[in-house]
Tab-separated table of C-alpha atoms and ligand atoms in Angstrom:
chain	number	residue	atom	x	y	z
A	114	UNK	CA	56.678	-57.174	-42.006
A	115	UNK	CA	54.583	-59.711	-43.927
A	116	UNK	CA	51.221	-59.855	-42.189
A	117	UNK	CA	48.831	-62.819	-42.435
A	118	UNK	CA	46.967	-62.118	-45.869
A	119	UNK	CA	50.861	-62.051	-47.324
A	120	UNK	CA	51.471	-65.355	-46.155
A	121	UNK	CA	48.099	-66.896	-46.776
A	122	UNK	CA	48.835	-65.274	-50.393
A	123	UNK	CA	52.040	-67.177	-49.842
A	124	UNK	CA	50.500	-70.648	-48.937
A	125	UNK	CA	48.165	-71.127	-51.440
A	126	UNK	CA	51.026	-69.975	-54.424
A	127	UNK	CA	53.380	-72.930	-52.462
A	128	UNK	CA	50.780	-75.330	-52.400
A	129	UNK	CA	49.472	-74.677	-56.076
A	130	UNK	CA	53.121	-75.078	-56.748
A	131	UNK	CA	54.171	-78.089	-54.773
A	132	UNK	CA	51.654	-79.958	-52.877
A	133	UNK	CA	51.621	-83.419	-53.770
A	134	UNK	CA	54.944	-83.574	-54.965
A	135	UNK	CA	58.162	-85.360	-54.376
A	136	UNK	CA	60.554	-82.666	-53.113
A	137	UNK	CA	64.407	-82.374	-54.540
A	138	UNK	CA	66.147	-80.039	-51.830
A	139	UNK	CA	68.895	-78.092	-51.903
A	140	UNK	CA	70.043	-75.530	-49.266
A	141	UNK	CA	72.945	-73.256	-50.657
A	142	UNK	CA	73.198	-70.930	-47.998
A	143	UNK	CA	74.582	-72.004	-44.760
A	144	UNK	CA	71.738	-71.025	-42.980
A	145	UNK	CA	69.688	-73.726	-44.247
A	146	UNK	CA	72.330	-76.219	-43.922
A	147	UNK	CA	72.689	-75.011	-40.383
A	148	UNK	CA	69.053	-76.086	-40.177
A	149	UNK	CA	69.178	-79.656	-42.136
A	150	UNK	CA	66.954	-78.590	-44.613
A	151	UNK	CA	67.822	-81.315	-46.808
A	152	UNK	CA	66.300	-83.831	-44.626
A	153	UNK	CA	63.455	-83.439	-46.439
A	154	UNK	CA	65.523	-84.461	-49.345
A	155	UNK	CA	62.685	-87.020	-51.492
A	156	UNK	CA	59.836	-86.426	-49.315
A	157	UNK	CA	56.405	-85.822	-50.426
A	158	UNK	CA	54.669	-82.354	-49.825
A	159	UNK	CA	51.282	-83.020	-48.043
A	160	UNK	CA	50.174	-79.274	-47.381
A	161	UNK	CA	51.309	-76.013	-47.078
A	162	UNK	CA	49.017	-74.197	-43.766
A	163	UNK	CA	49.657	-70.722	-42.649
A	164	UNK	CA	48.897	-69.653	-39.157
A	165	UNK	CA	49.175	-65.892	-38.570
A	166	UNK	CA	52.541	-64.922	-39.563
A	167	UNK	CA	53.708	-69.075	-39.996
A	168	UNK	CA	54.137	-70.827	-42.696
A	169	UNK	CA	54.131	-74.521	-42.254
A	170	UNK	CA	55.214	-77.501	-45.241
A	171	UNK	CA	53.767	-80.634	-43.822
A	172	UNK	CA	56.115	-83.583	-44.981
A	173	UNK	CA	54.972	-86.707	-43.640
A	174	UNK	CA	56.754	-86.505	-39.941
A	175	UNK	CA	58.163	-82.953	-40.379
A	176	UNK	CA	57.192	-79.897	-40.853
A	177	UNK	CA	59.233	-77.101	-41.876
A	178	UNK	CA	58.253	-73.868	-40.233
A	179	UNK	CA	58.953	-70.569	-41.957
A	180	UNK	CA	58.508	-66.981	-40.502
A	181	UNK	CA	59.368	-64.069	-42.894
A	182	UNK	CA	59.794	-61.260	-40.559
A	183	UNK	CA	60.849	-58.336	-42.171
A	184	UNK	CA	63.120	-59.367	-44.960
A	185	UNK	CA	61.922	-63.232	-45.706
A	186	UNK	CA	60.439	-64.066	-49.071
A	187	UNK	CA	59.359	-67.285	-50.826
A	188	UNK	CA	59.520	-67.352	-54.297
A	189	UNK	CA	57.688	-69.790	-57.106
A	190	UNK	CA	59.933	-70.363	-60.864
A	191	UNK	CA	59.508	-73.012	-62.987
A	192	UNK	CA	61.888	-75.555	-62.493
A	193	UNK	CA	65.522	-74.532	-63.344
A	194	UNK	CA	64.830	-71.553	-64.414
A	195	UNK	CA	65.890	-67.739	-63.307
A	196	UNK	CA	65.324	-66.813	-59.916
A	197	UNK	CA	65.846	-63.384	-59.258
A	198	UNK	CA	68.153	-63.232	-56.334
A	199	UNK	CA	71.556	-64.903	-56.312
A	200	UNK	CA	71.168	-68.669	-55.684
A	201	UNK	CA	74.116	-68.412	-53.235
A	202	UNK	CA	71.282	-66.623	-50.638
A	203	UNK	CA	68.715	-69.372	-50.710
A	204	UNK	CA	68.423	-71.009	-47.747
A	205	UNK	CA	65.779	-73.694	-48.825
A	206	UNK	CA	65.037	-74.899	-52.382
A	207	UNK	CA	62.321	-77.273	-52.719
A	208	UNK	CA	61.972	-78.685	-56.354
A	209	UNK	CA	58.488	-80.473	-57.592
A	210	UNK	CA	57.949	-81.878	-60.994
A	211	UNK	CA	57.722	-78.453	-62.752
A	212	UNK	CA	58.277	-75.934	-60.102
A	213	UNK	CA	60.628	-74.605	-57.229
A	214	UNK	CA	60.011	-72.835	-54.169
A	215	UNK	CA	63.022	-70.752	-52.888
A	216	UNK	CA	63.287	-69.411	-49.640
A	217	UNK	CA	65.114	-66.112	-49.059
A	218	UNK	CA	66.231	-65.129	-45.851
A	219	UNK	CA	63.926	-64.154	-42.823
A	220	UNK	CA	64.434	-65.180	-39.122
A	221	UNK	CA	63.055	-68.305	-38.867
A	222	UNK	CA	63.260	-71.398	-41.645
A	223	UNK	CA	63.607	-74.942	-39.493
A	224	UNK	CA	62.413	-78.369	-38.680
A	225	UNK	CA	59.515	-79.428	-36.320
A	226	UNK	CA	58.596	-82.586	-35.812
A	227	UNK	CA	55.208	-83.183	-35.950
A	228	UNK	CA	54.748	-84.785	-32.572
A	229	UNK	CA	56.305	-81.622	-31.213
A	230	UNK	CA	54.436	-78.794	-32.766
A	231	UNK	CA	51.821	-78.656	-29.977
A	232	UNK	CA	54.786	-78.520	-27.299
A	233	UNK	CA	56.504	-76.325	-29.609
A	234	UNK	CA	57.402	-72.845	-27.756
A	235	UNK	CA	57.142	-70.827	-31.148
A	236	UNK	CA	53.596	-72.325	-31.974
A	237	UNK	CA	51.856	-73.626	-29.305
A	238	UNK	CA	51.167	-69.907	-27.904
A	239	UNK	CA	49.832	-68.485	-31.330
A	240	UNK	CA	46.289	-67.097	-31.107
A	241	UNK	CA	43.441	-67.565	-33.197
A	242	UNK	CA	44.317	-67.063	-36.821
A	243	UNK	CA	42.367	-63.889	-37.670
A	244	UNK	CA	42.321	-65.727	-40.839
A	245	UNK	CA	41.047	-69.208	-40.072
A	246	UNK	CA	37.629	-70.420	-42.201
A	247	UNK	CA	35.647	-70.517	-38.512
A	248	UNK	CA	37.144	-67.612	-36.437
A	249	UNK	CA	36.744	-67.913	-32.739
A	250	UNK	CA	36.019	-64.444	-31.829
A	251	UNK	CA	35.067	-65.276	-28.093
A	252	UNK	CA	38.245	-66.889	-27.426
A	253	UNK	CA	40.364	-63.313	-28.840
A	254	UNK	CA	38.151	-61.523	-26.673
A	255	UNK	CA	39.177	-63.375	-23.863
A	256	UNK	CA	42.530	-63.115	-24.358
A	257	UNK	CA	42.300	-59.514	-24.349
A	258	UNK	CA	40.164	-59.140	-21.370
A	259	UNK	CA	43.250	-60.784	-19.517
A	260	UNK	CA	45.134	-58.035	-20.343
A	261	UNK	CA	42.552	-54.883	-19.275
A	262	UNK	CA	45.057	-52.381	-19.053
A	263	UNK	CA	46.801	-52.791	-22.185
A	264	UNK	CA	46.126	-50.886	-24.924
A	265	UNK	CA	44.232	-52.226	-27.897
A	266	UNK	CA	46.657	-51.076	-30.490
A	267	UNK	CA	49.577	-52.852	-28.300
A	268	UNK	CA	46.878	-55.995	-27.794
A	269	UNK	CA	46.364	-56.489	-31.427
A	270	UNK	CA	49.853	-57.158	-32.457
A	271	UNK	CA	50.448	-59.526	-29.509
A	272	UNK	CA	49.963	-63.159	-31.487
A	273	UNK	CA	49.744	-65.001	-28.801
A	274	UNK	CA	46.107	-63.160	-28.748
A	275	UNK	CA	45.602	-62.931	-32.483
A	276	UNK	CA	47.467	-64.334	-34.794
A	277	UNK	CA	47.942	-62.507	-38.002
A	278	UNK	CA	47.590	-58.671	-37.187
A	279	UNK	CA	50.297	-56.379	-38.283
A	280	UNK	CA	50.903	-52.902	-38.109
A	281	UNK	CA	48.907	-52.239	-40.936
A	282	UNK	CA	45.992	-53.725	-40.136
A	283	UNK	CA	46.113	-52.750	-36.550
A	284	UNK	CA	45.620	-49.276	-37.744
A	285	UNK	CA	43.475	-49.681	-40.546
A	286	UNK	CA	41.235	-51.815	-38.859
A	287	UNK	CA	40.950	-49.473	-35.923
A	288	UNK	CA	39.899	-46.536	-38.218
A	289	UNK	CA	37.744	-48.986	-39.818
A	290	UNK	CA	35.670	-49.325	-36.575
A	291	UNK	CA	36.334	-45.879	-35.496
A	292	UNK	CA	37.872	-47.087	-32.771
A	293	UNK	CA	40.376	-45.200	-30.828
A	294	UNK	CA	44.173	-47.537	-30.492
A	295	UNK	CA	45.290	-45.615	-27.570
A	296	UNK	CA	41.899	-46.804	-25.312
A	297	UNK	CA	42.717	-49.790	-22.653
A	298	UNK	CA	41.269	-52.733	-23.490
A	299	UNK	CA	39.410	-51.833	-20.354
A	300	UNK	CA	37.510	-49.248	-21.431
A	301	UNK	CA	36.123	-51.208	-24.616
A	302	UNK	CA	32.958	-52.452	-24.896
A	303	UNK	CA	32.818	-56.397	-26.527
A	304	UNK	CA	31.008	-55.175	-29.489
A	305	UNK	CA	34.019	-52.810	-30.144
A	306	UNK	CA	36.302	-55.266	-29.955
A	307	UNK	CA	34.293	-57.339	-32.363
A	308	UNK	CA	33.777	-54.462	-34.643
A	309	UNK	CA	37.839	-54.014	-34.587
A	310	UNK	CA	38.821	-58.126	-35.024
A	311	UNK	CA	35.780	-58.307	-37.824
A	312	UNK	CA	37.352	-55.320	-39.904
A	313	UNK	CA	40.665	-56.702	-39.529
A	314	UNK	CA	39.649	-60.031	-41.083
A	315	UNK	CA	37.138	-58.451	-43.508
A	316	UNK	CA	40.247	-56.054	-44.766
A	317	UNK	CA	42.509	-59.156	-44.810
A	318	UNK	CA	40.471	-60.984	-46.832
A	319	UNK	CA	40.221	-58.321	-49.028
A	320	UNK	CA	43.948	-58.223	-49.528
A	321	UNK	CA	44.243	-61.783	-50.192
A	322	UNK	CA	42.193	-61.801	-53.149
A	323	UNK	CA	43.104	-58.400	-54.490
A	324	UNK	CA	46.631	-58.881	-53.373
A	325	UNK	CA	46.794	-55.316	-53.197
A	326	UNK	CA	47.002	-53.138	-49.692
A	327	UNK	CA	44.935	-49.637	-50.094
A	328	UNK	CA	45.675	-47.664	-47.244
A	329	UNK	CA	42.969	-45.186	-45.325
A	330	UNK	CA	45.034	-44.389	-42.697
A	331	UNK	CA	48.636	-46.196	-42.556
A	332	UNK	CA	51.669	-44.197	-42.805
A	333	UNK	CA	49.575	-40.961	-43.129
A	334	UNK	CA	49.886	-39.972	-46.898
A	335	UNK	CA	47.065	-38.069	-47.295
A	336	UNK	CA	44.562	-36.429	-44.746
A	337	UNK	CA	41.872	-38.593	-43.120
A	338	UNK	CA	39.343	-39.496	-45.739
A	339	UNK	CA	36.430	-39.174	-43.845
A	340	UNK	CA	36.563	-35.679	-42.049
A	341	UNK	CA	40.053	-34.750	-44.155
A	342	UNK	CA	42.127	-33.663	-40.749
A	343	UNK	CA	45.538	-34.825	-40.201
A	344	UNK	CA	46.322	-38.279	-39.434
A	345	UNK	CA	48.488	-38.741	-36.365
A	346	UNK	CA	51.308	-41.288	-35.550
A	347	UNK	CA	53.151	-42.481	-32.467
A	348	UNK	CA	55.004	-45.128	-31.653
A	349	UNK	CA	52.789	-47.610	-29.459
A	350	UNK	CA	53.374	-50.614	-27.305
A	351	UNK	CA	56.765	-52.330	-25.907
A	352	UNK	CA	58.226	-52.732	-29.361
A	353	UNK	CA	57.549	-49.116	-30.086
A	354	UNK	CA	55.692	-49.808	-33.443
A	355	UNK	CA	54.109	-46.865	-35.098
A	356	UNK	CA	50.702	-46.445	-34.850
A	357	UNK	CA	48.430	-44.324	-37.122
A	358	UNK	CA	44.846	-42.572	-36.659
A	359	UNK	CA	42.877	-40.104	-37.022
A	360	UNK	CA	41.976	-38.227	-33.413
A	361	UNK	CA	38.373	-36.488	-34.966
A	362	UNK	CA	36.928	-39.805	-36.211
A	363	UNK	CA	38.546	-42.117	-33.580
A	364	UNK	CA	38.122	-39.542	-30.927
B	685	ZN	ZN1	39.012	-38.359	-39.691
Protein backbone atom coordinates (compact mmCIF):
# COMPACT_ATOMS: atom_id res chain seq x y z
CA UNK A 1 0.00 0.00 0.00
CA UNK A 2 1.28 3.43 -1.05
CA UNK A 3 1.85 5.38 2.14
CA UNK A 4 1.93 9.19 2.32
CA UNK A 5 5.65 10.01 1.21
CA UNK A 6 4.56 7.79 -2.13
CA UNK A 7 1.86 9.99 -2.84
CA UNK A 8 3.41 13.26 -1.84
CA UNK A 9 6.27 11.82 -4.29
CA UNK A 10 3.23 11.42 -6.49
CA UNK A 11 1.81 15.04 -6.18
CA UNK A 12 4.59 17.01 -6.76
CA UNK A 13 5.63 14.65 -10.19
CA UNK A 14 1.59 15.47 -11.25
CA UNK A 15 1.84 18.93 -10.52
CA UNK A 16 5.40 19.48 -12.15
CA UNK A 17 3.68 17.71 -14.95
CA UNK A 18 0.32 19.35 -15.24
CA UNK A 19 -0.49 22.17 -13.06
CA UNK A 20 -1.49 25.05 -14.93
CA UNK A 21 -2.56 23.32 -17.82
CA UNK A 22 -5.57 22.81 -19.96
CA UNK A 23 -6.48 19.13 -19.50
CA UNK A 24 -7.47 16.75 -22.71
CA UNK A 25 -9.19 13.62 -20.95
CA UNK A 26 -9.73 10.44 -21.93
CA UNK A 27 -10.97 7.49 -19.80
CA UNK A 28 -10.52 4.07 -21.70
CA UNK A 29 -11.40 1.83 -19.10
CA UNK A 30 -14.90 1.61 -17.98
CA UNK A 31 -14.11 2.35 -14.66
CA UNK A 32 -13.39 5.83 -15.33
CA UNK A 33 -16.24 6.25 -17.57
CA UNK A 34 -18.31 4.78 -14.80
CA UNK A 35 -16.97 7.77 -12.88
CA UNK A 36 -17.37 10.73 -15.65
CA UNK A 37 -13.94 11.38 -15.72
CA UNK A 38 -14.18 13.25 -18.80
CA UNK A 39 -16.04 15.98 -17.24
CA UNK A 40 -13.05 17.49 -16.71
CA UNK A 41 -12.65 17.34 -20.39
CA UNK A 42 -10.83 21.24 -21.17
CA UNK A 43 -10.49 22.26 -17.70
CA UNK A 44 -7.56 23.89 -16.24
CA UNK A 45 -5.38 22.07 -13.53
CA UNK A 46 -5.07 24.46 -10.47
CA UNK A 47 -3.16 22.04 -7.98
CA UNK A 48 -2.45 18.73 -7.26
CA UNK A 49 -2.62 18.34 -2.86
CA UNK A 50 -2.10 15.08 -1.19
CA UNK A 51 -3.60 14.38 2.16
CA UNK A 52 -2.38 11.14 3.78
CA UNK A 53 -3.08 8.46 1.41
CA UNK A 54 -5.38 11.15 -1.09
CA UNK A 55 -4.58 12.53 -3.92
CA UNK A 56 -6.62 15.47 -4.94
CA UNK A 57 -6.56 17.47 -8.80
CA UNK A 58 -8.22 20.73 -8.06
CA UNK A 59 -10.10 21.81 -11.35
CA UNK A 60 -11.88 24.88 -10.84
CA UNK A 61 -15.31 23.37 -9.17
CA UNK A 62 -14.11 19.72 -9.03
CA UNK A 63 -11.80 17.87 -7.69
CA UNK A 64 -10.90 14.51 -8.63
CA UNK A 65 -9.97 12.35 -5.70
CA UNK A 66 -7.60 9.43 -6.16
CA UNK A 67 -6.67 6.68 -3.55
CA UNK A 68 -4.11 4.03 -4.73
CA UNK A 69 -4.63 1.33 -2.29
CA UNK A 70 -2.72 -1.51 -3.02
CA UNK A 71 -2.52 -1.79 -6.74
CA UNK A 72 -3.18 2.09 -7.96
CA UNK A 73 -0.43 3.91 -9.80
CA UNK A 74 -0.15 7.28 -11.58
CA UNK A 75 2.13 7.52 -14.20
CA UNK A 76 3.92 10.80 -16.01
CA UNK A 77 5.02 10.24 -20.25
CA UNK A 78 5.47 12.80 -22.48
CA UNK A 79 2.62 13.40 -24.46
CA UNK A 80 1.70 10.51 -26.86
CA UNK A 81 4.23 8.61 -26.14
CA UNK A 82 4.68 4.83 -24.60
CA UNK A 83 3.09 4.14 -21.49
CA UNK A 84 3.97 1.02 -20.09
CA UNK A 85 0.75 -0.70 -19.30
CA UNK A 86 -1.91 -1.37 -21.91
CA UNK A 87 -3.91 1.84 -22.59
CA UNK A 88 -7.10 -0.31 -22.49
CA UNK A 89 -6.50 -0.29 -18.30
CA UNK A 90 -6.34 3.44 -17.82
CA UNK A 91 -9.00 4.68 -16.11
CA UNK A 92 -8.07 8.49 -16.28
CA UNK A 93 -5.78 10.19 -18.83
CA UNK A 94 -5.18 13.72 -18.32
CA UNK A 95 -3.14 15.36 -21.23
CA UNK A 96 -1.22 18.95 -20.70
CA UNK A 97 0.76 20.68 -23.33
CA UNK A 98 3.72 18.21 -23.22
CA UNK A 99 2.77 15.64 -20.73
CA UNK A 100 0.12 12.95 -19.58
CA UNK A 101 -0.81 11.63 -16.38
CA UNK A 102 -2.37 8.08 -16.50
CA UNK A 103 -4.12 6.58 -13.84
CA UNK A 104 -3.97 2.80 -13.31
CA UNK A 105 -6.33 1.09 -11.32
CA UNK A 106 -6.70 1.41 -7.42
CA UNK A 107 -10.02 1.63 -5.43
CA UNK A 108 -10.91 4.94 -5.56
CA UNK A 109 -10.57 7.53 -8.80
CA UNK A 110 -13.92 10.00 -8.74
CA UNK A 111 -15.44 13.39 -8.68
CA UNK A 112 -15.99 15.75 -5.65
CA UNK A 113 -17.32 18.79 -5.88
CA UNK A 114 -15.65 21.28 -4.18
CA UNK A 115 -18.49 22.56 -2.06
CA UNK A 116 -18.79 18.99 -0.86
CA UNK A 117 -15.36 17.94 0.15
CA UNK A 118 -15.79 19.14 3.76
CA UNK A 119 -19.20 17.06 3.97
CA UNK A 120 -17.51 14.48 2.08
CA UNK A 121 -17.64 11.00 4.14
CA UNK A 122 -14.20 9.81 2.59
CA UNK A 123 -12.39 13.17 3.56
CA UNK A 124 -13.90 15.02 6.04
CA UNK A 125 -12.73 12.32 8.80
CA UNK A 126 -8.96 12.24 7.65
CA UNK A 127 -6.52 13.20 10.42
CA UNK A 128 -3.74 15.42 10.44
CA UNK A 129 -1.48 14.80 7.50
CA UNK A 130 1.67 13.47 9.19
CA UNK A 131 3.02 15.23 6.28
CA UNK A 132 1.55 18.72 6.33
CA UNK A 133 4.32 21.88 6.39
CA UNK A 134 2.81 22.82 10.19
CA UNK A 135 1.93 19.43 11.84
CA UNK A 136 -0.55 19.61 14.62
CA UNK A 137 0.85 17.17 16.96
CA UNK A 138 -1.60 18.09 19.91
CA UNK A 139 -4.56 17.46 17.92
CA UNK A 140 -3.06 13.45 16.93
CA UNK A 141 -2.50 13.14 20.45
CA UNK A 142 -5.87 13.79 21.19
CA UNK A 143 -7.25 11.65 18.94
CA UNK A 144 -5.43 8.89 20.38
CA UNK A 145 -6.14 9.60 23.93
CA UNK A 146 -9.88 8.95 22.83
CA UNK A 147 -9.05 5.70 22.11
CA UNK A 148 -6.88 4.60 25.55
CA UNK A 149 -7.23 1.09 25.13
CA UNK A 150 -6.21 0.66 21.69
CA UNK A 151 -3.05 -0.25 20.82
CA UNK A 152 -0.59 2.19 19.32
CA UNK A 153 0.41 0.05 16.43
CA UNK A 154 -3.54 -0.42 15.63
CA UNK A 155 -3.89 3.65 16.46
CA UNK A 156 -1.33 4.65 13.98
CA UNK A 157 -2.85 3.22 10.92
CA UNK A 158 -6.33 4.53 11.83
CA UNK A 159 -6.41 7.90 9.38
CA UNK A 160 -9.02 9.29 10.78
CA UNK A 161 -6.19 9.94 13.64
CA UNK A 162 -3.23 10.36 11.34
CA UNK A 163 -3.32 10.58 8.07
CA UNK A 164 -0.50 9.10 6.14
CA UNK A 165 0.94 6.16 8.32
CA UNK A 166 1.30 2.81 6.75
CA UNK A 167 2.49 -0.36 7.78
CA UNK A 168 5.85 0.52 7.17
CA UNK A 169 6.19 3.36 8.94
CA UNK A 170 4.11 2.21 11.80
CA UNK A 171 6.84 -0.19 12.49
CA UNK A 172 9.76 1.63 11.61
CA UNK A 173 8.81 4.52 13.38
CA UNK A 174 8.05 2.57 16.50
CA UNK A 175 11.60 1.01 16.54
CA UNK A 176 12.72 4.38 15.79
CA UNK A 177 11.46 5.61 19.23
CA UNK A 178 11.98 2.36 20.85
CA UNK A 179 8.68 2.20 21.46
CA UNK A 180 6.86 -0.95 22.05
CA UNK A 181 3.44 -1.34 19.19
CA UNK A 182 1.72 -3.78 21.32
CA UNK A 183 1.46 -1.01 24.52
CA UNK A 184 -2.24 0.69 24.87
CA UNK A 185 -2.25 3.97 24.06
CA UNK A 186 -2.98 4.09 27.75
CA UNK A 187 0.03 3.21 29.04
CA UNK A 188 2.06 5.87 26.87
CA UNK A 189 3.40 8.76 28.10
CA UNK A 190 2.74 12.15 25.58
CA UNK A 191 6.36 12.47 24.97
CA UNK A 192 6.28 8.85 23.57
CA UNK A 193 3.74 9.47 21.46
CA UNK A 194 5.52 12.52 20.17
CA UNK A 195 8.74 10.70 19.88
CA UNK A 196 6.69 7.94 17.67
CA UNK A 197 4.51 10.70 15.28
CA UNK A 198 8.02 12.87 15.02
CA UNK A 199 10.01 9.72 13.67
CA UNK A 200 7.28 8.84 11.47
CA UNK A 201 7.34 12.25 9.75
CA UNK A 202 11.14 12.66 10.07
CA UNK A 203 11.44 9.00 8.19
CA UNK A 204 8.76 10.17 5.69
CA UNK A 205 10.41 13.00 4.79
CA UNK A 206 13.32 11.19 4.32
CA UNK A 207 11.67 8.96 1.78
CA UNK A 208 10.29 11.70 -0.15
CA UNK A 209 13.45 13.17 -1.07
CA UNK A 210 15.48 10.01 -1.34
CA UNK A 211 12.55 8.23 -2.81
CA UNK A 212 14.02 5.25 -1.49
CA UNK A 213 12.51 3.09 1.69
CA UNK A 214 15.58 1.52 3.90
CA UNK A 215 14.13 -0.74 6.22
CA UNK A 216 15.46 -1.29 10.10
CA UNK A 217 12.89 -3.37 11.05
CA UNK A 218 9.97 -4.05 8.35
CA UNK A 219 9.42 -7.42 7.10
CA UNK A 220 12.32 -8.76 9.28
CA UNK A 221 15.22 -9.43 6.74
CA UNK A 222 17.94 -9.26 8.82
CA UNK A 223 18.32 -9.32 12.73
CA UNK A 224 17.65 -6.13 14.72
CA UNK A 225 20.42 -3.70 14.01
CA UNK A 226 20.86 -2.40 17.22
CA UNK A 227 21.19 -5.44 19.70
CA UNK A 228 21.18 -8.06 16.44
CA UNK A 229 18.20 -10.44 18.05
CA UNK A 230 15.40 -11.56 16.00
CA UNK A 231 12.82 -9.31 14.83
CA UNK A 232 9.29 -10.46 15.58
CA UNK A 233 5.98 -10.14 13.57
CA UNK A 234 2.28 -10.52 14.26
CA UNK A 235 -0.55 -9.55 12.79
CA UNK A 236 -2.02 -6.44 14.78
CA UNK A 237 -5.25 -4.54 14.90
CA UNK A 238 -8.88 -5.27 13.26
CA UNK A 239 -7.49 -5.53 9.77
CA UNK A 240 -4.91 -7.98 10.96
CA UNK A 241 -1.90 -6.05 9.40
CA UNK A 242 1.50 -7.35 10.22
CA UNK A 243 3.39 -5.70 12.57
CA UNK A 244 7.21 -5.88 13.06
CA UNK A 245 9.68 -5.21 16.15
CA UNK A 246 12.17 -6.01 17.96
CA UNK A 247 11.06 -7.29 21.76
CA UNK A 248 14.93 -6.43 23.42
CA UNK A 249 15.01 -2.81 22.18
CA UNK A 250 11.22 -2.13 22.27
CA UNK A 251 10.83 -4.17 25.36
ZN1 LIG B 1 16.96 -4.92 18.97
Amino acid sequence: MAEGDTILRAARRLDAALTGDTVTVAAPNPRGRAARIERLDGRRLDAVESHGKNLLLRFGDLTLHSHMGMNGSWHVYPRGGPWRKPRGSAWAVLAGETREAVQFGGPTLRLVAVDRIRRDPQLARLGPDILAPELDLDAILQSLRAEPGRTLGDALLDQTVVAGIGNIFKSEACFAARVDPWRAVANLGDDELRAVLGAARAQMLQAVESGRHTYAVYRARRPCPVCHGRISSRGQGDANRTTYWCPRCQG
